[in-house]
PDB file of C-alpha atoms in Angstrom:
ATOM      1  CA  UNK H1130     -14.077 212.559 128.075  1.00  0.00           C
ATOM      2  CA  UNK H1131     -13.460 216.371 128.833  1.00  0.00           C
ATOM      3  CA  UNK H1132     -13.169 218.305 125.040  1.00  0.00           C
ATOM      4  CA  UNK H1133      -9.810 219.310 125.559  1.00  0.00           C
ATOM      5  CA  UNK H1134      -9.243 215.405 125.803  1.00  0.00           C
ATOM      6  CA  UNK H1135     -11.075 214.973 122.645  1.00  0.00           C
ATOM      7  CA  UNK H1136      -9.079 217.607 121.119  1.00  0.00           C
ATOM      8  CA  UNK H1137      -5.920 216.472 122.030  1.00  0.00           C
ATOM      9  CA  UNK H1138      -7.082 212.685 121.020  1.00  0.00           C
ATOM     10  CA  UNK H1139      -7.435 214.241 117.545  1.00  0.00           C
ATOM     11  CA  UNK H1140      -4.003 215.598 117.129  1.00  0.00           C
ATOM     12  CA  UNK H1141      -2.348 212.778 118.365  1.00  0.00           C
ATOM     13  CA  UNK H1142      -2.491 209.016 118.451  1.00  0.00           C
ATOM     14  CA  UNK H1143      -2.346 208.042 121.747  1.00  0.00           C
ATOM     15  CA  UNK H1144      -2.113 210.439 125.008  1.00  0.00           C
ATOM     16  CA  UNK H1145      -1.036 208.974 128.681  1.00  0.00           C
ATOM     17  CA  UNK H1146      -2.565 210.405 131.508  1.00  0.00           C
ATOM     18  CA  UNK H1147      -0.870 213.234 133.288  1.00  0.00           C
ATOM     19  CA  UNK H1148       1.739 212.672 135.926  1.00  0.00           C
ATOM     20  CA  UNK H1149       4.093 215.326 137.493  1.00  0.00           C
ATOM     21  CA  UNK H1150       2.246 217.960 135.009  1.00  0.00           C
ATOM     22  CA  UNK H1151       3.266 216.114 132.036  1.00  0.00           C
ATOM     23  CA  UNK H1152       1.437 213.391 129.789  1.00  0.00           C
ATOM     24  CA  UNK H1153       2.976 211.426 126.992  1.00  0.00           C
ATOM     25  CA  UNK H1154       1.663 211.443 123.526  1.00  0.00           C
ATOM     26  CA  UNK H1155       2.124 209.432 120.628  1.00  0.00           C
ATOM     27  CA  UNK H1156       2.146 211.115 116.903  1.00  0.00           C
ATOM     28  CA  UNK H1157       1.748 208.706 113.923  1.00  0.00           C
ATOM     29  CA  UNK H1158       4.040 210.108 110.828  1.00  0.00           C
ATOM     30  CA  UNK H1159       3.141 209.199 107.441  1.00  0.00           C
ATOM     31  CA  UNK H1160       6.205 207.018 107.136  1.00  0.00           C
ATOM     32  CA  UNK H1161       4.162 204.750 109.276  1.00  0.00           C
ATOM     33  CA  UNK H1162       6.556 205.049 112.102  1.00  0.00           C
ATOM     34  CA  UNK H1163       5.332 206.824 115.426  1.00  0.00           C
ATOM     35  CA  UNK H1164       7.166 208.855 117.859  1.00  0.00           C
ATOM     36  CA  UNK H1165       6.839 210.058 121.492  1.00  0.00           C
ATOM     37  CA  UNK H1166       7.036 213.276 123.254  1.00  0.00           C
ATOM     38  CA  UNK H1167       5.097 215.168 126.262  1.00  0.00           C
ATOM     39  CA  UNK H1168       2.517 217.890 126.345  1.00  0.00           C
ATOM     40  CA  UNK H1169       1.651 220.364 129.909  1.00  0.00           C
ATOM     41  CA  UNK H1170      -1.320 220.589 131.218  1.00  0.00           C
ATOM     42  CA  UNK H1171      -2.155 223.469 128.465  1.00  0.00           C
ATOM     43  CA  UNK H1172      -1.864 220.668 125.654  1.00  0.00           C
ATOM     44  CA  UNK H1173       1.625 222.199 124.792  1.00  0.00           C
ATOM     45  CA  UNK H1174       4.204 219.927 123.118  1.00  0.00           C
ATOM     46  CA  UNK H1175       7.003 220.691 125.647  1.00  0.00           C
ATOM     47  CA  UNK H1176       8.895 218.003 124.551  1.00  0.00           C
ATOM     48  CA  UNK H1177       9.046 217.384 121.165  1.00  0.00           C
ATOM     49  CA  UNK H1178       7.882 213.781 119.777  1.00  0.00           C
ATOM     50  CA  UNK H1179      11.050 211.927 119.213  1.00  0.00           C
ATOM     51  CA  UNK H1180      11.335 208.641 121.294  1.00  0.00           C
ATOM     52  CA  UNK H1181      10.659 205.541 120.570  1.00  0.00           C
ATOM     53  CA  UNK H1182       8.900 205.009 123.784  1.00  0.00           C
ATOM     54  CA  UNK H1183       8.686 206.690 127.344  1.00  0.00           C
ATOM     55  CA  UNK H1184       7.390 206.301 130.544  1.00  0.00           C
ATOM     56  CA  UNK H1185       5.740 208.663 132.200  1.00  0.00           C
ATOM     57  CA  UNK H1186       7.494 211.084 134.617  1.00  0.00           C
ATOM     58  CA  UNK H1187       7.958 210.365 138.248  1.00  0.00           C
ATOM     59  CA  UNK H1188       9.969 213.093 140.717  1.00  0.00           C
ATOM     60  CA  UNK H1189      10.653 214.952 137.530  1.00  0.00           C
ATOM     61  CA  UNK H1190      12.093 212.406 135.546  1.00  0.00           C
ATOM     62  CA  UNK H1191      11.237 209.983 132.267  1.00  0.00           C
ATOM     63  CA  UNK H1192      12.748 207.279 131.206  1.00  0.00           C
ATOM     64  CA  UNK H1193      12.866 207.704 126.953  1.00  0.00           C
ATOM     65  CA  UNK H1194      14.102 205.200 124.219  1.00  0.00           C
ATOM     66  CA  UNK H1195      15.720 206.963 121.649  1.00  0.00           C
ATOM     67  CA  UNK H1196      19.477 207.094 120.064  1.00  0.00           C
ATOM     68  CA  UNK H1197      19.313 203.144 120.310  1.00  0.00           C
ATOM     69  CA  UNK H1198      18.814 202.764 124.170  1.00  0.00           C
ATOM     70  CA  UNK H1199      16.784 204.244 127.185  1.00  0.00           C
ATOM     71  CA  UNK H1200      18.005 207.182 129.233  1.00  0.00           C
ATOM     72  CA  UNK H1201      16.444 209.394 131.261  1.00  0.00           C
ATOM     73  CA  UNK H1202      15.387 213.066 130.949  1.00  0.00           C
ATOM     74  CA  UNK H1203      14.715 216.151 132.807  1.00  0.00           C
ATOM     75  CA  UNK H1204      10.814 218.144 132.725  1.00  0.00           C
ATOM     76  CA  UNK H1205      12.025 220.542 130.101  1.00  0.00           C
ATOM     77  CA  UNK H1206      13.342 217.432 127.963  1.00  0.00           C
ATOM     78  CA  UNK H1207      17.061 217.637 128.776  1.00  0.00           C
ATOM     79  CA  UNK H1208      19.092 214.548 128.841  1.00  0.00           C
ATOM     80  CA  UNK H1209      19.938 213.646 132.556  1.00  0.00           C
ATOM     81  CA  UNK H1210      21.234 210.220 131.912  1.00  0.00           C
ATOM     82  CA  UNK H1211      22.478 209.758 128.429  1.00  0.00           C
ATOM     83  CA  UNK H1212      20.447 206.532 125.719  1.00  0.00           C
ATOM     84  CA  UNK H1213      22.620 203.922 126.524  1.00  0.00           C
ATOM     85  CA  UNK H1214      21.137 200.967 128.100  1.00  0.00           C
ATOM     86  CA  UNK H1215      19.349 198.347 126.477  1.00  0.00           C
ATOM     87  CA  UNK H1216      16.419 196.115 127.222  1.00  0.00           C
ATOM     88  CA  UNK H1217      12.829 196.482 128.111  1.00  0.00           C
ATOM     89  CA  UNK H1218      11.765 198.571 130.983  1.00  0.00           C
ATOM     90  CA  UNK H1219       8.670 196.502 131.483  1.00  0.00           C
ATOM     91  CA  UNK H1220       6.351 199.644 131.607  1.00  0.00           C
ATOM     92  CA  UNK H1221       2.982 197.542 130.735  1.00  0.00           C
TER      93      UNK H1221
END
């Protein structure tokens, strides 16, 4: 494990490995809840941890749970195809 991986392990919870220049990364709040979000290959948070689950980007999009269903957004975190469909995207 590189230090900038170690680094980046302390700040957040859980981080994905990168694909398409992004990784996703999981920050605990002390609500107990956790949200998700994506860092660049600086260890930026480009996209700010909000979703209750993502997958990881593929031809510049992600699929992301939030607002009560998944959607899909674009690499600087715009919304492409609005939250509205339900179900498990079987991501495991």
């Amino acid at each position: 494990m590189t230090r900038k991986h170690k680094r980046l392990k302390y700040k957040y919870d859980d981080v994905r490995s990168f694909k398409d220049g992004r990784a996703a990364v999981k920050r605990s709040w002390r609500s107990g809840g956790h949200l998700w979000g994506f860092i660049d290959d600086n260890g930026d948070e480009i996209i700010d941890s909000q979703y209750i689950d993502v997958l990881d980007f593929h031809e510049g999009l992600a699929a992301v749970n939030g607002n009560g269903g998944w959607g899909y957004i674009d690499e600087d975190g715009n919304e492409v195809i609005p939250h509205i469909f339900n179900g498990d995207m079987n991501h495991k």
